Amino acid sequence: MAKTVVHKADSRGDANHGWLHSRHTFSFADYQNPERMHFGALRVLNDDYVAEGMGFGTHPHSDMEIISIPLEGDLEHSDSMGNVSVIKKGDIQVMSAGTGITHSEYNKNRDQAVKFLQIWVFPNQKGHPPRYDQISLNLADRRNRLQQILSPNAGDGGVWVHQEAWFHLGNFDKGVGVEYLLKKSGNGVYVFVLKGDVNIDGTELNERDGFGIWETDGFKLEALSGDAEVLLMEVPMNW
């Protein structure tokens, strides 16, 4: 029997700083819950809102794979490796902090807020050289199917990370279902519902709910509402 855990949207940590409103699925900053430290190698899942003209000043990271997925608006990135770029919906950004980097993130728009997911994954080992990458994906490729956006392999679909992890995004019409088969034994999958309602092996989930499943070879996902959108994050449960 598969093991599962459900994290309802309203059970997440809630940090509202005015210019920044962040909902934390796992313990982060002032939100500390010993039962919500991580899901396998998935350490952070922050659902962030950044107000017009605001952002995160320069700050350091190390030994973490950091993935940003914009949902609305434009987010400008600058880092100590010399990268300056803007990410928007349809883009995926990855930063291997490795031995250490600093970076900043700003919403330079004066007329639109930014909404994005900030995700941290533990790397397979410490001390990797810092690295930055971003790509633009075709949104049509996730219509009623799962689009791979991240993997451990540089030559595969999406960006890559230093971990045996695979991420997929899907946007589904009501009644459409897909089967997900895990890529690697010993991994688990954390599903985050971005929009709408879905059913996973008999468990109904609503917008911004999280669902972890492990000790299984796969599962069936079905959209219960039109335009349902989900993010699937497969990660090692032990690494």
mmCIF file of C-alpha atoms in Angstrom:
data_model
loop_
_atom_site.group_PDB
_atom_site.id
_atom_site.type_symbol
_atom_site.label_atom_id
_atom_site.label_comp_id
_atom_site.label_asym_id
_atom_site.label_seq_id
_atom_site.Cartn_x
_atom_site.Cartn_y
_atom_site.Cartn_z
ATOM 1 C CA MET A 1 0.000 0.000 0.000
ATOM 2 C CA ALA A 2 1.213 3.480 -0.889
ATOM 3 C CA LYS A 3 1.827 5.963 1.876
ATOM 4 C CA THR A 4 0.205 9.393 1.513
ATOM 5 C CA VAL A 5 -0.017 12.749 3.238
ATOM 6 C CA VAL A 6 -2.428 15.626 2.573
ATOM 7 C CA HIS A 7 -1.613 19.274 3.307
ATOM 8 C CA LYS A 8 -4.696 21.453 2.880
ATOM 9 C CA ALA A 9 -4.146 24.955 1.552
ATOM 10 C CA ASP A 10 -5.266 26.682 4.751
ATOM 11 C CA SER A 11 -2.859 24.604 6.874
ATOM 12 C CA ARG A 12 0.210 26.260 5.357
ATOM 13 C CA GLY A 13 2.351 28.838 7.103
ATOM 14 C CA ASP A 14 1.215 32.403 6.374
ATOM 15 C CA ALA A 15 3.739 35.256 6.294
ATOM 16 C CA ASN A 16 2.261 38.589 5.208
ATOM 17 C CA HIS A 17 4.776 41.437 5.111
ATOM 18 C CA GLY A 18 2.632 43.710 2.952
ATOM 19 C CA TRP A 19 4.981 43.872 -0.028
ATOM 20 C CA LEU A 20 5.478 40.090 0.271
ATOM 21 C CA HIS A 21 2.776 37.547 1.058
ATOM 22 C CA SER A 22 4.157 34.028 1.250
ATOM 23 C CA ARG A 23 2.412 30.750 2.046
ATOM 24 C CA HIS A 24 4.793 28.040 3.255
ATOM 25 C CA THR A 25 3.980 24.361 2.687
ATOM 26 C CA PHE A 26 7.071 23.397 4.703
ATOM 27 C CA SER A 27 8.857 25.081 7.617
ATOM 28 C CA PHE A 28 10.505 28.308 6.503
ATOM 29 C CA ALA A 29 11.709 31.473 8.278
ATOM 30 C CA ASP A 30 9.320 32.216 11.170
ATOM 31 C CA TYR A 31 7.002 29.324 10.282
ATOM 32 C CA GLN A 32 8.390 26.249 12.030
ATOM 33 C CA ASN A 33 6.391 23.031 12.185
ATOM 34 C CA PRO A 34 8.327 19.889 13.168
ATOM 35 C CA GLU A 35 5.836 17.769 11.210
ATOM 36 C CA ARG A 36 6.318 19.854 8.080
ATOM 37 C CA MET A 37 10.096 20.051 7.609
ATOM 38 C CA HIS A 38 10.314 18.544 4.124
ATOM 39 C CA PHE A 39 8.992 15.824 1.821
ATOM 40 C CA GLY A 40 12.009 13.691 1.001
ATOM 41 C CA ALA A 41 14.521 15.898 -0.800
ATOM 42 C CA LEU A 42 11.859 18.611 -1.309
ATOM 43 C CA ARG A 43 12.742 21.172 1.368
ATOM 44 C CA VAL A 44 10.808 24.350 0.481
ATOM 45 C CA LEU A 45 7.604 25.087 -1.403
ATOM 46 C CA ASN A 46 6.733 28.766 -1.070
ATOM 47 C CA ASP A 47 3.741 30.322 -2.823
ATOM 48 C CA ASP A 48 4.860 33.959 -3.121
ATOM 49 C CA TYR A 49 3.170 37.257 -3.972
ATOM 50 C CA VAL A 50 5.444 40.276 -4.508
ATOM 51 C CA ALA A 51 3.863 43.726 -4.757
ATOM 52 C CA GLU A 52 4.550 46.241 -7.525
ATOM 53 C CA GLY A 53 8.077 47.676 -7.465
ATOM 54 C CA MET A 54 9.185 45.483 -4.563
ATOM 55 C CA GLY A 55 11.463 42.487 -4.142
ATOM 56 C CA PHE A 56 14.142 40.555 -2.287
ATOM 57 C CA GLY A 57 17.441 42.362 -1.773
ATOM 58 C CA THR A 58 20.784 40.624 -2.281
ATOM 59 C CA HIS A 59 21.073 37.570 -0.027
ATOM 60 C CA PRO A 60 23.191 34.379 0.066
ATOM 61 C CA HIS A 61 22.456 30.687 -0.563
ATOM 62 C CA SER A 62 24.570 27.544 -0.541
ATOM 63 C CA ASP A 63 24.164 23.805 -1.163
ATOM 64 C CA MET A 64 20.598 23.925 -2.430
ATOM 65 C CA GLU A 65 18.894 23.498 -5.808
ATOM 66 C CA ILE A 66 16.543 26.494 -6.101
ATOM 67 C CA ILE A 67 13.753 26.450 -8.684
ATOM 68 C CA SER A 68 11.482 29.408 -9.475
ATOM 69 C CA ILE A 69 8.246 29.002 -11.438
ATOM 70 C CA PRO A 70 6.511 32.304 -12.310
ATOM 71 C CA LEU A 71 2.696 32.185 -12.301
ATOM 72 C CA GLU A 72 1.868 35.843 -13.041
ATOM 73 C CA GLY A 73 3.926 38.938 -13.817
ATOM 74 C CA ASP A 74 7.662 39.401 -14.384
ATOM 75 C CA LEU A 75 10.463 38.796 -11.881
ATOM 76 C CA GLU A 76 13.932 40.250 -12.448
ATOM 77 C CA HIS A 77 16.890 38.184 -11.233
ATOM 78 C CA SER A 78 20.487 39.294 -10.606
ATOM 79 C CA ASP A 79 23.281 37.202 -9.066
ATOM 80 C CA SER A 80 26.959 37.122 -8.129
ATOM 81 C CA MET A 81 27.753 35.029 -11.233
ATOM 82 C CA GLY A 82 26.857 38.014 -13.399
ATOM 83 C CA ASN A 83 23.458 36.803 -14.558
ATOM 84 C CA VAL A 84 20.723 39.397 -15.042
ATOM 85 C CA SER A 85 17.443 38.170 -16.459
ATOM 86 C CA VAL A 86 13.653 38.409 -16.270
ATOM 87 C CA ILE A 87 11.431 35.377 -15.824
ATOM 88 C CA LYS A 88 7.717 35.258 -16.615
ATOM 89 C CA LYS A 89 4.916 32.680 -16.887
ATOM 90 C CA GLY A 90 6.099 29.829 -19.070
ATOM 91 C CA ASP A 91 9.687 30.150 -17.867
ATOM 92 C CA ILE A 92 11.509 27.868 -15.439
ATOM 93 C CA GLN A 93 14.550 29.127 -13.537
ATOM 94 C CA VAL A 94 17.067 26.945 -11.708
ATOM 95 C CA MET A 95 19.984 27.994 -9.546
ATOM 96 C CA SER A 96 22.426 25.495 -8.061
ATOM 97 C CA ALA A 97 23.720 27.424 -5.065
ATOM 98 C CA GLY A 98 26.515 24.920 -4.435
ATOM 99 C CA THR A 99 29.582 26.400 -2.765
ATOM 100 C CA GLY A 100 27.818 29.750 -2.435
ATOM 101 C CA ILE A 101 26.108 32.554 -4.369
ATOM 102 C CA THR A 102 24.247 35.776 -3.703
ATOM 103 C CA HIS A 103 21.252 36.999 -5.678
ATOM 104 C CA SER A 104 18.329 39.414 -5.693
ATOM 105 C CA GLU A 105 14.811 39.201 -7.120
ATOM 106 C CA TYR A 106 12.625 42.203 -7.933
ATOM 107 C CA ASN A 107 9.274 43.015 -9.415
ATOM 108 C CA LYS A 108 10.199 46.039 -11.517
ATOM 109 C CA ASN A 109 6.636 46.479 -12.808
ATOM 110 C CA ARG A 110 4.685 49.366 -11.276
ATOM 111 C CA ASP A 111 1.270 48.126 -12.392
ATOM 112 C CA GLN A 112 1.287 44.375 -11.753
ATOM 113 C CA ALA A 113 2.135 42.089 -8.849
ATOM 114 C CA VAL A 114 4.275 38.978 -9.296
ATOM 115 C CA LYS A 115 3.162 35.529 -8.227
ATOM 116 C CA PHE A 116 5.671 32.688 -8.306
ATOM 117 C CA LEU A 117 6.623 29.412 -6.669
ATOM 118 C CA GLN A 118 9.981 29.221 -4.914
ATOM 119 C CA ILE A 119 11.093 25.600 -4.514
ATOM 120 C CA TRP A 120 14.202 24.244 -2.806
ATOM 121 C CA VAL A 121 15.525 20.714 -3.331
ATOM 122 C CA PHE A 122 18.425 19.219 -1.389
ATOM 123 C CA PRO A 123 21.272 18.376 -3.809
ATOM 124 C CA ASN A 124 22.754 14.889 -4.129
ATOM 125 C CA GLN A 125 25.926 16.170 -2.460
ATOM 126 C CA LYS A 126 27.411 19.385 -1.118
ATOM 127 C CA GLY A 127 30.003 21.532 -2.842
ATOM 128 C CA HIS A 128 28.771 21.660 -6.430
ATOM 129 C CA PRO A 129 29.977 24.658 -8.479
ATOM 130 C CA PRO A 130 27.280 27.384 -8.567
ATOM 131 C CA ARG A 131 25.184 27.346 -11.743
ATOM 132 C CA TYR A 132 22.274 29.299 -13.250
ATOM 133 C CA ASP A 133 19.881 28.469 -16.067
ATOM 134 C CA GLN A 134 16.436 29.394 -17.309
ATOM 135 C CA ILE A 135 14.323 28.231 -20.218
ATOM 136 C CA SER A 136 10.983 29.116 -21.817
ATOM 137 C CA LEU A 137 8.486 26.311 -22.337
ATOM 138 C CA ASN A 138 5.554 25.913 -24.694
ATOM 139 C CA LEU A 139 2.404 26.152 -22.549
ATOM 140 C CA ALA A 140 0.451 24.180 -25.158
ATOM 141 C CA ASP A 141 2.609 21.130 -24.406
ATOM 142 C CA ARG A 142 0.979 20.724 -20.980
ATOM 143 C CA ARG A 143 -2.621 20.819 -22.215
ATOM 144 C CA ASN A 144 -4.337 17.628 -21.014
ATOM 145 C CA ARG A 145 -0.971 15.981 -20.422
ATOM 146 C CA LEU A 146 2.101 16.292 -18.227
ATOM 147 C CA GLN A 147 4.965 18.438 -19.488
ATOM 148 C CA GLN A 148 8.371 17.648 -17.995
ATOM 149 C CA ILE A 149 10.000 20.845 -16.746
ATOM 150 C CA LEU A 150 12.922 19.482 -14.690
ATOM 151 C CA SER A 151 15.069 16.354 -14.502
ATOM 152 C CA PRO A 152 18.570 15.188 -13.449
ATOM 153 C CA ASN A 153 19.721 15.172 -17.078
ATOM 154 C CA ALA A 154 20.989 18.182 -19.013
ATOM 155 C CA GLY A 155 19.867 16.667 -22.323
ATOM 156 C CA ASP A 156 16.322 15.903 -21.166
ATOM 157 C CA GLY A 157 13.175 18.061 -21.173
ATOM 158 C CA GLY A 158 13.268 21.184 -19.002
ATOM 159 C CA VAL A 159 16.032 22.413 -16.726
ATOM 160 C CA TRP A 160 18.263 20.057 -14.745
ATOM 161 C CA VAL A 161 19.349 19.770 -11.108
ATOM 162 C CA HIS A 162 21.905 17.884 -9.039
ATOM 163 C CA GLN A 163 19.330 15.399 -7.759
ATOM 164 C CA GLU A 164 17.287 12.399 -8.974
ATOM 165 C CA ALA A 165 14.209 14.608 -9.319
ATOM 166 C CA TRP A 166 11.635 15.085 -12.050
ATOM 167 C CA PHE A 167 9.030 17.888 -12.174
ATOM 168 C CA HIS A 168 5.984 18.060 -14.445
ATOM 169 C CA LEU A 169 3.240 20.628 -15.039
ATOM 170 C CA GLY A 170 -0.182 19.797 -16.448
ATOM 171 C CA ASN A 171 -3.338 21.725 -17.325
ATOM 172 C CA PHE A 172 -6.464 19.579 -17.679
ATOM 173 C CA ASP A 173 -10.060 19.757 -18.815
ATOM 174 C CA LYS A 174 -12.723 18.347 -16.498
ATOM 175 C CA GLY A 175 -12.806 14.568 -16.583
ATOM 176 C CA VAL A 176 -9.393 14.153 -18.179
ATOM 177 C CA GLY A 177 -7.100 11.745 -16.382
ATOM 178 C CA VAL A 178 -3.448 10.744 -16.622
ATOM 179 C CA GLU A 179 -1.371 8.035 -15.026
ATOM 180 C CA TYR A 180 1.985 8.962 -13.526
ATOM 181 C CA LEU A 181 4.656 6.285 -13.191
ATOM 182 C CA LEU A 182 7.576 7.082 -10.935
ATOM 183 C CA LYS A 183 10.933 7.400 -12.659
ATOM 184 C CA LYS A 184 13.008 5.838 -9.892
ATOM 185 C CA SER A 185 12.413 3.304 -7.138
ATOM 186 C CA GLY A 186 12.549 4.869 -3.680
ATOM 187 C CA ASN A 187 11.238 8.214 -4.898
ATOM 188 C CA GLY A 188 7.996 9.875 -3.893
ATOM 189 C CA VAL A 189 5.840 12.530 -5.577
ATOM 190 C CA TYR A 190 4.513 15.736 -4.080
ATOM 191 C CA VAL A 191 1.546 17.121 -6.015
ATOM 192 C CA PHE A 192 0.654 20.804 -5.667
ATOM 193 C CA VAL A 193 -2.700 21.914 -7.078
ATOM 194 C CA LEU A 194 -2.227 25.330 -8.650
ATOM 195 C CA LYS A 195 -5.806 25.702 -9.820
ATOM 196 C CA GLY A 196 -9.101 23.809 -9.733
ATOM 197 C CA ASP A 197 -9.927 20.429 -8.242
ATOM 198 C CA VAL A 198 -8.384 17.009 -8.877
ATOM 199 C CA ASN A 199 -8.669 13.438 -7.633
ATOM 200 C CA ILE A 200 -5.600 11.303 -6.954
ATOM 201 C CA ASP A 201 -6.346 7.625 -6.290
ATOM 202 C CA GLY A 202 -9.575 8.520 -4.461
ATOM 203 C CA THR A 203 -8.347 11.613 -2.609
ATOM 204 C CA GLU A 204 -10.006 14.882 -3.654
ATOM 205 C CA LEU A 205 -7.765 17.941 -3.672
ATOM 206 C CA ASN A 206 -8.600 21.591 -4.157
ATOM 207 C CA GLU A 207 -6.716 24.713 -5.178
ATOM 208 C CA ARG A 208 -3.359 25.114 -3.365
ATOM 209 C CA ASP A 209 -3.686 21.752 -1.593
ATOM 210 C CA GLY A 210 -0.611 19.526 -1.424
ATOM 211 C CA PHE A 211 -0.510 15.727 -1.625
ATOM 212 C CA GLY A 212 2.504 13.489 -1.050
ATOM 213 C CA ILE A 213 2.615 9.851 -2.135
ATOM 214 C CA TRP A 214 5.443 7.326 -1.817
ATOM 215 C CA GLU A 215 6.144 3.589 -1.645
ATOM 216 C CA THR A 216 4.256 3.176 -4.916
ATOM 217 C CA ASP A 217 5.049 2.656 -8.590
ATOM 218 C CA GLY A 218 2.502 5.211 -9.772
ATOM 219 C CA PHE A 219 -0.930 6.765 -9.406
ATOM 220 C CA LYS A 220 -3.890 8.093 -11.384
ATOM 221 C CA LEU A 221 -4.757 11.788 -11.467
ATOM 222 C CA GLU A 222 -8.121 13.075 -12.771
ATOM 223 C CA ALA A 223 -9.362 16.660 -13.124
ATOM 224 C CA LEU A 224 -12.653 17.295 -11.315
ATOM 225 C CA SER A 225 -12.996 20.824 -12.669
ATOM 226 C CA GLY A 226 -12.203 22.556 -15.914
ATOM 227 C CA ASP A 227 -8.810 24.204 -16.358
ATOM 228 C CA ALA A 228 -7.280 22.301 -13.433
ATOM 229 C CA GLU A 229 -3.541 22.924 -13.128
ATOM 230 C CA VAL A 230 -1.083 20.765 -11.178
ATOM 231 C CA LEU A 231 2.636 20.602 -10.423
ATOM 232 C CA LEU A 232 4.136 17.158 -9.788
ATOM 233 C CA MET A 233 7.505 16.993 -8.029
ATOM 234 C CA GLU A 234 9.156 13.577 -7.883
ATOM 235 C CA VAL A 235 12.075 13.480 -5.445
ATOM 236 C CA PRO A 236 14.101 10.878 -3.539
ATOM 237 C CA MET A 237 12.645 10.093 -0.129
ATOM 238 C CA ASN A 238 16.152 9.240 1.121
ATOM 239 C CA TRP A 239 19.310 10.702 -0.381
#
